[in-house]
XYZ file of C-alpha atoms in Angstrom:
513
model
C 18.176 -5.820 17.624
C 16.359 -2.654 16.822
C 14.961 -0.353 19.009
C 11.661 -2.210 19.187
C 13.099 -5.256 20.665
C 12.733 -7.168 17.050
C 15.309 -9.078 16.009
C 15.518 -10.746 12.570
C 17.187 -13.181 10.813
C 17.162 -14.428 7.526
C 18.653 -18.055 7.029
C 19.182 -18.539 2.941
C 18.714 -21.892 1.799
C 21.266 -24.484 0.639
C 21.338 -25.676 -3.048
C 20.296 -24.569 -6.454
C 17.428 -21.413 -6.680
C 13.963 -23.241 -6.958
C 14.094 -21.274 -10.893
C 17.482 -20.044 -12.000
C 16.702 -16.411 -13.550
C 18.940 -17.688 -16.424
C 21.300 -15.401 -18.828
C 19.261 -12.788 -21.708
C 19.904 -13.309 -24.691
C 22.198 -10.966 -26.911
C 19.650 -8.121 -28.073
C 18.958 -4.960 -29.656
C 16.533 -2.933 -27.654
C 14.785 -0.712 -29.779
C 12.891 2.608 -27.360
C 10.346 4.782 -29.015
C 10.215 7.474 -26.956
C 13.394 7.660 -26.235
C 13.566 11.471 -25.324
C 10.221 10.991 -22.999
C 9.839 10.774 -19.598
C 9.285 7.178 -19.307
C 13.173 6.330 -20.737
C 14.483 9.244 -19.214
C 13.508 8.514 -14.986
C 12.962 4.796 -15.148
C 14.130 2.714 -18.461
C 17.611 4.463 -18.855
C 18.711 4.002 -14.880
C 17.492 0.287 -14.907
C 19.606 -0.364 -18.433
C 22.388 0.950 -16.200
C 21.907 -0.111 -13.089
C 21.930 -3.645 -15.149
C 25.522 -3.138 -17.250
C 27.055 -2.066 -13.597
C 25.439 -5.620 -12.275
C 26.913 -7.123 -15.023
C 23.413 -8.157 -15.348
C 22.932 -7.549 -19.118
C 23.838 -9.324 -22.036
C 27.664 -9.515 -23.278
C 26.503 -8.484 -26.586
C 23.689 -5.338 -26.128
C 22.805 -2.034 -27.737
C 20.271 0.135 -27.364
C 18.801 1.798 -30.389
C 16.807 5.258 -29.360
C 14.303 5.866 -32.380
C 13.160 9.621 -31.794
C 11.577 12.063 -33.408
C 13.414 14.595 -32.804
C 16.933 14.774 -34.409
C 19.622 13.726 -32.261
C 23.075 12.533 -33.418
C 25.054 9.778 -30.907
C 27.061 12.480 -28.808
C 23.914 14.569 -28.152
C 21.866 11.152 -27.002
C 24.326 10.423 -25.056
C 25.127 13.268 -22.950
C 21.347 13.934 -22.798
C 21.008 10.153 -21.423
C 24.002 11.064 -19.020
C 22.098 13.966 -17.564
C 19.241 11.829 -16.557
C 21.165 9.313 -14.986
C 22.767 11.573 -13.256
C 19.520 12.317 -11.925
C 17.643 9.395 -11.390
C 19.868 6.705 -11.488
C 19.830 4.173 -8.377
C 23.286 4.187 -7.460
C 24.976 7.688 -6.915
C 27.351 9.228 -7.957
C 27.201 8.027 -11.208
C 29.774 5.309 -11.964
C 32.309 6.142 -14.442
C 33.501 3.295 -15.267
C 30.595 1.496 -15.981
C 29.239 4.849 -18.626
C 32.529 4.194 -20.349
C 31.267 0.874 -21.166
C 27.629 1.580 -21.148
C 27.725 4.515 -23.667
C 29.379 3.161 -26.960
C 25.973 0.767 -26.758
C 23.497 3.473 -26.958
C 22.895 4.814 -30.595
C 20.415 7.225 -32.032
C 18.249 7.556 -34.977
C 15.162 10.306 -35.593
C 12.583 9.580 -37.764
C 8.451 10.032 -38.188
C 5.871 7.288 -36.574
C 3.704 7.552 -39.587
C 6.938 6.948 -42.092
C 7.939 4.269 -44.103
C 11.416 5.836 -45.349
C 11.822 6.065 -41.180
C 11.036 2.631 -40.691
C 13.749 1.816 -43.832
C 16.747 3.860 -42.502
C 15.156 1.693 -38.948
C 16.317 -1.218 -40.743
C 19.584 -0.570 -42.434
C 20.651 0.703 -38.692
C 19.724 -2.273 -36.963
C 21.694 -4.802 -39.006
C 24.435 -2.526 -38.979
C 24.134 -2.606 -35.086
C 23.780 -6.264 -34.833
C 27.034 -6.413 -36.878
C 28.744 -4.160 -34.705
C 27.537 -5.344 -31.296
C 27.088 -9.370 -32.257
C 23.607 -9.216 -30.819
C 22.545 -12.110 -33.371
C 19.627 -10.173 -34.679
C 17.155 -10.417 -31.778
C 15.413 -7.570 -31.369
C 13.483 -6.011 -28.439
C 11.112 -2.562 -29.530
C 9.790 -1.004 -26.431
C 6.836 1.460 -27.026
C 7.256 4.235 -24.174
C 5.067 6.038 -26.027
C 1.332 7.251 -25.752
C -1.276 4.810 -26.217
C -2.450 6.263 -29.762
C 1.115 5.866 -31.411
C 1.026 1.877 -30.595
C -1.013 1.298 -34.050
C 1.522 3.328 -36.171
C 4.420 2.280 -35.102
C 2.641 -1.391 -35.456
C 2.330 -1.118 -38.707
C 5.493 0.788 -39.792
C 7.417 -2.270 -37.917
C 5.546 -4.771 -39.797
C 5.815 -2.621 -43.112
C 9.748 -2.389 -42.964
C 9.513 -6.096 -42.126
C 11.161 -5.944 -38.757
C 8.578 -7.640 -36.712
C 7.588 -11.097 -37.982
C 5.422 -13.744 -36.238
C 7.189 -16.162 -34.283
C 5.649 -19.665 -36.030
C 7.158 -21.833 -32.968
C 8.704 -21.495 -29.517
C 11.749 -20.410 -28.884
C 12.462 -19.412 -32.533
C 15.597 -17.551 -33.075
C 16.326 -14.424 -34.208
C 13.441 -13.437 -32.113
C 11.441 -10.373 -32.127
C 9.202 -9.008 -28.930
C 7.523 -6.203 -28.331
C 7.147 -4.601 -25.245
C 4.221 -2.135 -24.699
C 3.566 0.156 -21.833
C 0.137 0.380 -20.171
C -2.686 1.925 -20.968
C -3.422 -1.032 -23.219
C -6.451 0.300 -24.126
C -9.669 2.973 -22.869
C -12.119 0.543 -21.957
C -13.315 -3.010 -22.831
C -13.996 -2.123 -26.659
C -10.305 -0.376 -27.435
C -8.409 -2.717 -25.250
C -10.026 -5.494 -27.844
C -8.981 -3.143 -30.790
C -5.661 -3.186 -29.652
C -5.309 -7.089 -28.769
C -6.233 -7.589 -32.459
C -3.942 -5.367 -33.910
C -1.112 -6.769 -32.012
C -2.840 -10.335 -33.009
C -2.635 -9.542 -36.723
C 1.067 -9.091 -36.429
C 2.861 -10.879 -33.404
C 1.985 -14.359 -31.407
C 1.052 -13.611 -28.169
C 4.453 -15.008 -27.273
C 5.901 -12.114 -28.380
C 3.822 -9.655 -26.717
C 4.719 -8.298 -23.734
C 2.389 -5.689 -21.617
C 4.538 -4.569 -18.988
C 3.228 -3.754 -15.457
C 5.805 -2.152 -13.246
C 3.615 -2.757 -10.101
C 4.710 -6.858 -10.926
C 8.196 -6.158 -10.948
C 8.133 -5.589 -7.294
C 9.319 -7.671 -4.741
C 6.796 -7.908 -2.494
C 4.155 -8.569 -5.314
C 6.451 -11.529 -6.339
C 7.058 -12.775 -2.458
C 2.970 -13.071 -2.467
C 3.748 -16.767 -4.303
C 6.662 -17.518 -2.256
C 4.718 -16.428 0.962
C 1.708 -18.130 0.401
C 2.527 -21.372 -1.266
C 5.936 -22.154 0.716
C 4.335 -21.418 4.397
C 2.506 -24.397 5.369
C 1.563 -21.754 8.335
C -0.883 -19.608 6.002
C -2.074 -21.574 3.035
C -4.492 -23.726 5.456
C -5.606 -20.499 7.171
C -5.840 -18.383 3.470
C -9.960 -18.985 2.574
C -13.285 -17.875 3.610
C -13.138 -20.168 7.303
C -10.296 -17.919 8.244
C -10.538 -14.858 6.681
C -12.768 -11.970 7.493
C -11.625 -9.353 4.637
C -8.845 -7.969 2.615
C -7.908 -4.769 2.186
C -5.405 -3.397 -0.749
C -4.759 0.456 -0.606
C -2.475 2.210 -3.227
C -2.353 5.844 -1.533
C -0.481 8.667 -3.145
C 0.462 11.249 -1.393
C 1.473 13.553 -5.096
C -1.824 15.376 -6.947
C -1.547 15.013 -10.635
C 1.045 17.682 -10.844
C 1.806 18.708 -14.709
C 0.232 15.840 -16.032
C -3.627 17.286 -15.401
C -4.752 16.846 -19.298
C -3.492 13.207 -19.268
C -4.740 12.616 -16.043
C -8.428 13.710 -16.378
C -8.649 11.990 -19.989
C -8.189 8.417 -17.310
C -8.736 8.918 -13.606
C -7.713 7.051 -10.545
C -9.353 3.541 -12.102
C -8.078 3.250 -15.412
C -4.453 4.421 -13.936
C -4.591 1.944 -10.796
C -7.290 -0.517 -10.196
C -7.929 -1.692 -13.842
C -3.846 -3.237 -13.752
C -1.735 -3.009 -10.687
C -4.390 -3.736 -7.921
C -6.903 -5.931 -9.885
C -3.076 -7.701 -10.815
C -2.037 -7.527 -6.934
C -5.723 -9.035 -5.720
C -5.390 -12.205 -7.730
C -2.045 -12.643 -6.581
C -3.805 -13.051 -3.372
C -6.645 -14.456 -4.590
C -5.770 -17.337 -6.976
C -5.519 -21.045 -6.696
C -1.609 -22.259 -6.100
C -0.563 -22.756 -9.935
C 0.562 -26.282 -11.275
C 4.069 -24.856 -11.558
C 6.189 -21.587 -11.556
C 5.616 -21.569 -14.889
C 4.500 -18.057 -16.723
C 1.305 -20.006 -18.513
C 0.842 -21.626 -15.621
C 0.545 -18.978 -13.213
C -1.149 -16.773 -15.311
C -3.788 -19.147 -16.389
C -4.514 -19.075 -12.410
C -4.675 -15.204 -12.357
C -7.483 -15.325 -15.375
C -9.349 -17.768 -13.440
C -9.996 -15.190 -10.375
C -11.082 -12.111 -12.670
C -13.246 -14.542 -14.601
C -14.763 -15.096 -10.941
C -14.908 -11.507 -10.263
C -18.646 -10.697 -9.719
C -19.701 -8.200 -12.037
C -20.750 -4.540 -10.821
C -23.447 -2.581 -12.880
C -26.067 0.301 -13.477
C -27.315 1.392 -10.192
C -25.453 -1.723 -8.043
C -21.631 0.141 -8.272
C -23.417 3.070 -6.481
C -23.244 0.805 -3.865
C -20.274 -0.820 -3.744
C -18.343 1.974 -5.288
C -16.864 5.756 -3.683
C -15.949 7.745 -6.369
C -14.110 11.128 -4.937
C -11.898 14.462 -6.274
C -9.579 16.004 -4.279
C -10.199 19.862 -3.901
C -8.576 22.014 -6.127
C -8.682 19.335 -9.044
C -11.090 20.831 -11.252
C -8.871 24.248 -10.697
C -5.186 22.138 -12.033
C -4.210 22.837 -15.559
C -5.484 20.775 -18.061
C -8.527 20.027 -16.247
C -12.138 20.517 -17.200
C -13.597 22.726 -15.545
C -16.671 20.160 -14.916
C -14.932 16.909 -14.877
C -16.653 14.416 -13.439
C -13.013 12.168 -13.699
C -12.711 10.530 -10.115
C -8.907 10.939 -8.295
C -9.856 8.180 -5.540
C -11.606 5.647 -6.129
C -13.063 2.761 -2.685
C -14.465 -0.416 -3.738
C -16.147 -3.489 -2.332
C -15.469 -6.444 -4.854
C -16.452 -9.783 -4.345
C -14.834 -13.104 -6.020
C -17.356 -15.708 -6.231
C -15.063 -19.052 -6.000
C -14.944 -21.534 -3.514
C -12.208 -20.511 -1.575
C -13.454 -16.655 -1.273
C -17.036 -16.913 -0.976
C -18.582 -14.125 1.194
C -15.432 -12.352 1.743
C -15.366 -8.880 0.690
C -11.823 -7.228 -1.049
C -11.785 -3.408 -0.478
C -10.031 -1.951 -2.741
C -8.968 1.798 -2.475
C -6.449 3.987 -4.636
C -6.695 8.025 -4.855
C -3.862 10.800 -5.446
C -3.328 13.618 -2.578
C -3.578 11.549 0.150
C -2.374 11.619 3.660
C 0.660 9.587 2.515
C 2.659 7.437 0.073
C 1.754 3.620 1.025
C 0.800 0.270 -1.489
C -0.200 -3.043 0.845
C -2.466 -5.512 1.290
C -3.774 -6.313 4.757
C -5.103 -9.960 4.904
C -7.570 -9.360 8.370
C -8.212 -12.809 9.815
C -11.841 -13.208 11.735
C -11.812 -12.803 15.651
C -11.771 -15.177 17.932
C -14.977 -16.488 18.479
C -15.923 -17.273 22.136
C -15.785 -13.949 24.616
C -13.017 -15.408 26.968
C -11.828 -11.850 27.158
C -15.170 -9.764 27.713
C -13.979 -8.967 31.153
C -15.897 -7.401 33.618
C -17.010 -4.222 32.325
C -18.291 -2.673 29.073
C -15.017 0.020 28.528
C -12.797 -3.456 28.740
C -10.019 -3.490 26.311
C -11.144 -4.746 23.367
C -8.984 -7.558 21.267
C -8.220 -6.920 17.429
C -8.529 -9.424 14.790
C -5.283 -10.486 13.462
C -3.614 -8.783 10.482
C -1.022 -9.615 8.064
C 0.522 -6.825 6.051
C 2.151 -7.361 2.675
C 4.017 -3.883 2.116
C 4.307 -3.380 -1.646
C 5.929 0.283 -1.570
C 7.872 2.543 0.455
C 9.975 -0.122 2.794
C 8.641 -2.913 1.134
C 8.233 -5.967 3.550
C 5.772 -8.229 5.642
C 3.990 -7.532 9.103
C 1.714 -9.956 11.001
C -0.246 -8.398 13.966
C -0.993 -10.376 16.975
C -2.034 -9.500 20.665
C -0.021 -10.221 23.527
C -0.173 -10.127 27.267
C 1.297 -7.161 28.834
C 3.365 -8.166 31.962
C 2.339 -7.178 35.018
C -0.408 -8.629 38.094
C -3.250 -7.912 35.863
C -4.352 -9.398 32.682
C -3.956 -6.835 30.087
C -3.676 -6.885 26.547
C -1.504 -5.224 24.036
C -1.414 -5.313 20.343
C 2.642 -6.685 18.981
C 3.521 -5.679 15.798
C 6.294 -8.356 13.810
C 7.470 -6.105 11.379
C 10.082 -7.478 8.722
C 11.765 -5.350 5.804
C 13.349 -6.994 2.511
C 16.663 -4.003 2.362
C 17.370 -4.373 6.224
C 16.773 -7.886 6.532
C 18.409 -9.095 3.629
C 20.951 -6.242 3.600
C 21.027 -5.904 0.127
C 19.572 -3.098 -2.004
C 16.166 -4.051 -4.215
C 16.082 -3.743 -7.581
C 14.032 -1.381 -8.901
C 10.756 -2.969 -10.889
C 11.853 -2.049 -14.394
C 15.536 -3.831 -13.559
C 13.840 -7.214 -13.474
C 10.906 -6.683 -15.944
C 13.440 -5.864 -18.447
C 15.987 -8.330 -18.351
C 12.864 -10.382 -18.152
C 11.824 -9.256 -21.587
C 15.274 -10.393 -22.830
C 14.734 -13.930 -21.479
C 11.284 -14.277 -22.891
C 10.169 -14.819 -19.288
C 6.251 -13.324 -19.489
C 5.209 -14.493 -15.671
C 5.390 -10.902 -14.722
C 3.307 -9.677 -17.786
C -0.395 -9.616 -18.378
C -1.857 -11.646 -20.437
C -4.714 -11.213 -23.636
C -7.496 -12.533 -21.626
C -6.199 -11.209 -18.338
C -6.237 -7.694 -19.925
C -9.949 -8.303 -21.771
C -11.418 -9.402 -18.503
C -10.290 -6.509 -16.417
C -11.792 -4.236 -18.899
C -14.519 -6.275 -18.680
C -15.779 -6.156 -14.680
C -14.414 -2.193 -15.025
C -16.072 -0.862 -18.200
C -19.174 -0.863 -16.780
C -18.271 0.886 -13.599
C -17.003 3.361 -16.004
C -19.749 3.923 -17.523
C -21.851 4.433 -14.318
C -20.021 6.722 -12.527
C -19.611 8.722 -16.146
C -23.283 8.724 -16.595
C -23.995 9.725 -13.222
C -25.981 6.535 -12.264
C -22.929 5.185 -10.251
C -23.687 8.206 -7.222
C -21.759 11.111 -7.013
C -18.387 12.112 -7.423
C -17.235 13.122 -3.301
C -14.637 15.881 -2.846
C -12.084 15.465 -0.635
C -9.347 17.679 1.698
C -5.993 17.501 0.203
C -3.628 15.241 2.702
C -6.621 13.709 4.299
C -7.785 9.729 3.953
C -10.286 10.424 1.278
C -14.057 11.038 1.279
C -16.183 10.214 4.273
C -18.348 8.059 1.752
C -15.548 5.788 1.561
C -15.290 5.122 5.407
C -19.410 4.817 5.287
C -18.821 2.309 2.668
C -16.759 0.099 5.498
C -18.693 1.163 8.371
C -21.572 -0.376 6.925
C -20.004 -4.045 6.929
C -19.179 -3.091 10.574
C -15.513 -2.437 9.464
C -13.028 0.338 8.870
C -9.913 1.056 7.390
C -5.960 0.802 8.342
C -5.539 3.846 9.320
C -3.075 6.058 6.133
């Protein structure tokens, strides 16, 4: 028992998993980048974090295609130095580097040259001799948006990506992309053809760390294995739901990247509209990727669309202070840092009840949920006897996404003692203490994911084209101006006031951050 009085316990079940992960496949993972940021904090630590699982295939290597020259001994010790950083598990285990680092090779070459893309070649099937990785190939893109096209086409040029003509066609080839994918409606469609005129969707994967998590993945489990909440999860139960991604960092060095796509092309546009139909969706025919993400289209296709003068409305655009003053920063930007929202999706089950969405950078603290408020009870058995009588709150039930990921359900309780009182109980329930196992980090599972040809946790063509869709044209207002004005905001505060007006008008307000 904890100090709160809660006690715990988690009872696994007997038998087979429901879906057996499975074994990857032997691979070659290809990283552009490979010198960047991306590989360097999050793809390199979850490749290792994997070999010291003994999670990854028997027969692996890792190509790094760079463009700046780097034999195998400088790679590696430059590899070394960021796991030593930012790897999960510390201190670094030897062992498993001794085995790890005769599978990472290097080779430096231009996006934008064939000869690169050649020498690209000749390496890999020297590799897949080497390593017995059977000659399927993974290339990951952790690379900026406008390098996806080159290296598209220098692939396809050299002849190392092909189109898969039928399922489960071996040697395979996938490609993994990071997002952005795409600017707006309009490049987002650019891109989808590009990738079109080359791959099968099959092979495409657009990865979304924010669906690697565990909580985002317990939202199925949760909802569709709890006889308890699926009756109670629709308009006659629900009042409103509330999904906050708060940051508590500002944009830090990245300022010129940052004010080129602002807090709703970075956030809301994947990982929140892909967390809200989570929530929101119809329980899929099976846990099958298609299948599930054919369920996920359906709720943006019901999104209802915000335009013109109607998002100044339903949207709060705001900039913390001191943004326009961070380096790399126009000096007039109108690019929004925090973003509130009231959606709606018009479907039967979610008719009339508004999702809030809010997401900004410099806030009061680090925190990602969802907070599904149920309605109040509806007859005033406790109204007491006077007006300043304690007043009862609505049910909540918390799905924590990120830090201490887990589940809370609110509920109100009697207080003992002669008179009737009332007091709030919080049921709070963490995956790492309750489960008493560490949890992988997103990138662990998306990858080895990738290697399985498993695409639940990926978005989808359509998916992506009908996000764009409902947010292009929010874009646009708030760029033009017609969308109301950009708010500033305190650093380490909540956000604008606009955004608790935006509530208060509905008669609600936000969690507290």
């Amino acid at each position: 028992m904890d100090a709160q009085g809660l006690h715990i316990e988690t009872h696994p079940r007997e038998g087979d998993p429901v879906l057996r992960a499975g074994r990857p496949d032997p691979c070659t993972v290809v990283l552009f980048g490979a010198t960047g940021d991306l590989a360097q904090r999050k793809l390199f630590p979850a490749l290792f974090e994997l070999a010291r699982a003994n999670l990854l295939p028997e027969h692996f290597a890792v190509v790094a295609f760079s463009r700046s020259t780097l034999d195998d001994n400088a790679f590696r010790e430059h590899v070394k130095a960021g796991l030593q950083k930012f790897a999960r598990t510390q201190p670094l285990d030897e062992a498993t580097w001794q085995r790890f680092a005769p599978r990472l090779e290097g080779i430096s070459g231009g996006y934008d040259d064939a000869a690169s893309f050649a020498r690209l070649k000749e390496k890999l099937e020297q590799v897949a001799q080497r390593h017995g990785t059977e000659g399927n190939q993974l290339y990951y893109l952790a690379t900026p948006a406008s390098t996806f096209p080159q290296i598209l086409n220098g692939l396809a040029g050299a002849g190392l990506l092909t189109r898969e003509e039928r399922p489960h066609q071996t040697p395979w080839r996938r490609l993994v992309i990071e997002k952005p994918f795409g600017h707006d409606l309009e490049s987002a469609r650019e891109l989808n053809r590009e990738l079109s005129a080359v791959l099968d969707e099959r092979q495409v994967f657009r990865i979304d760390h924010y669906l690697g998590k565990e909580t985002v993945q317990n939202i199925l489990v949760f909802r569709f294995a709890n006889a308890i909440f699926e009756p109670l999860w629709n308009r006659n139960h629900i009042d409103h739901v509330e999904i906050t991604a708060a940051e508590k960092i500002g944009v830090e060095n990245r300022g010129g990247f940052y004010d080129e796509t602002g807090v709703i092309r970075d956030m809301v546009q994947n990982h929140l509209l892909q967390v809200l139909a989570l929530c929101a969706m119809e329980p899929p025919v099976s846990f099958g990727a298609e299948d599930i993400r054919d369920e996920k289209n359906k709720v943006f296709r019901a999104l209802r669309p915000l335009e013109g003068r109607d998002v100044s409305h339903a949207v709060v655009a705001g900039q913390y202070q001191g943004y326009r003053q961070e380096k790399g920063v126009k000096p007039d930007s109108r690019t929004p840092t925090y973003v509130a929202m009231k959606m709606n999706v018009d479907s039967w089950r979610w008719q009339g009840v508004p999702f809030y969405l809010r997401a900004g950078k410099n806030l009061k603290q680090r925190l990602t949920e969802v907070s599904i408020h149920f309605k109040s009870v509806p007859i005033g058995l406790f109204s007491g006897e006077g007006a300043t009588c304690q007043r009862l709150q609505p049910n909540v039930l918390t799905l924590r996404i990120q830090p201490k990921e887990g589940i809370a359900l609110s509920f109100e309780s009697k207080v003992p003692g002669e008179d009737v009182s009332i007091a709030g109980v919080t049921m709070d329930f963490n995956y790492a203490e309750s489960f008493d196992q560490p949890v992988p980090e997103a990138y662990e599972r998306l990858l080895l994911d990738c290697m399985r040809g498993n695409a639940t946790l990926f978005a989808r063509q359509d998916s992506v084209e009908q996000a764009w869709s409902y947010v292009t044209p929010i874009l646009r207002a708030l760029e033009s101006g017609e969308g109301g004005d950009i708010h500033t905001y305190a650093q380490g505060t909540s956000g604008p006031d606009a955004a608790a007006a935006l509530l208060a008008r509905d008669g609600r307000r936000w969690t507290r951050l």
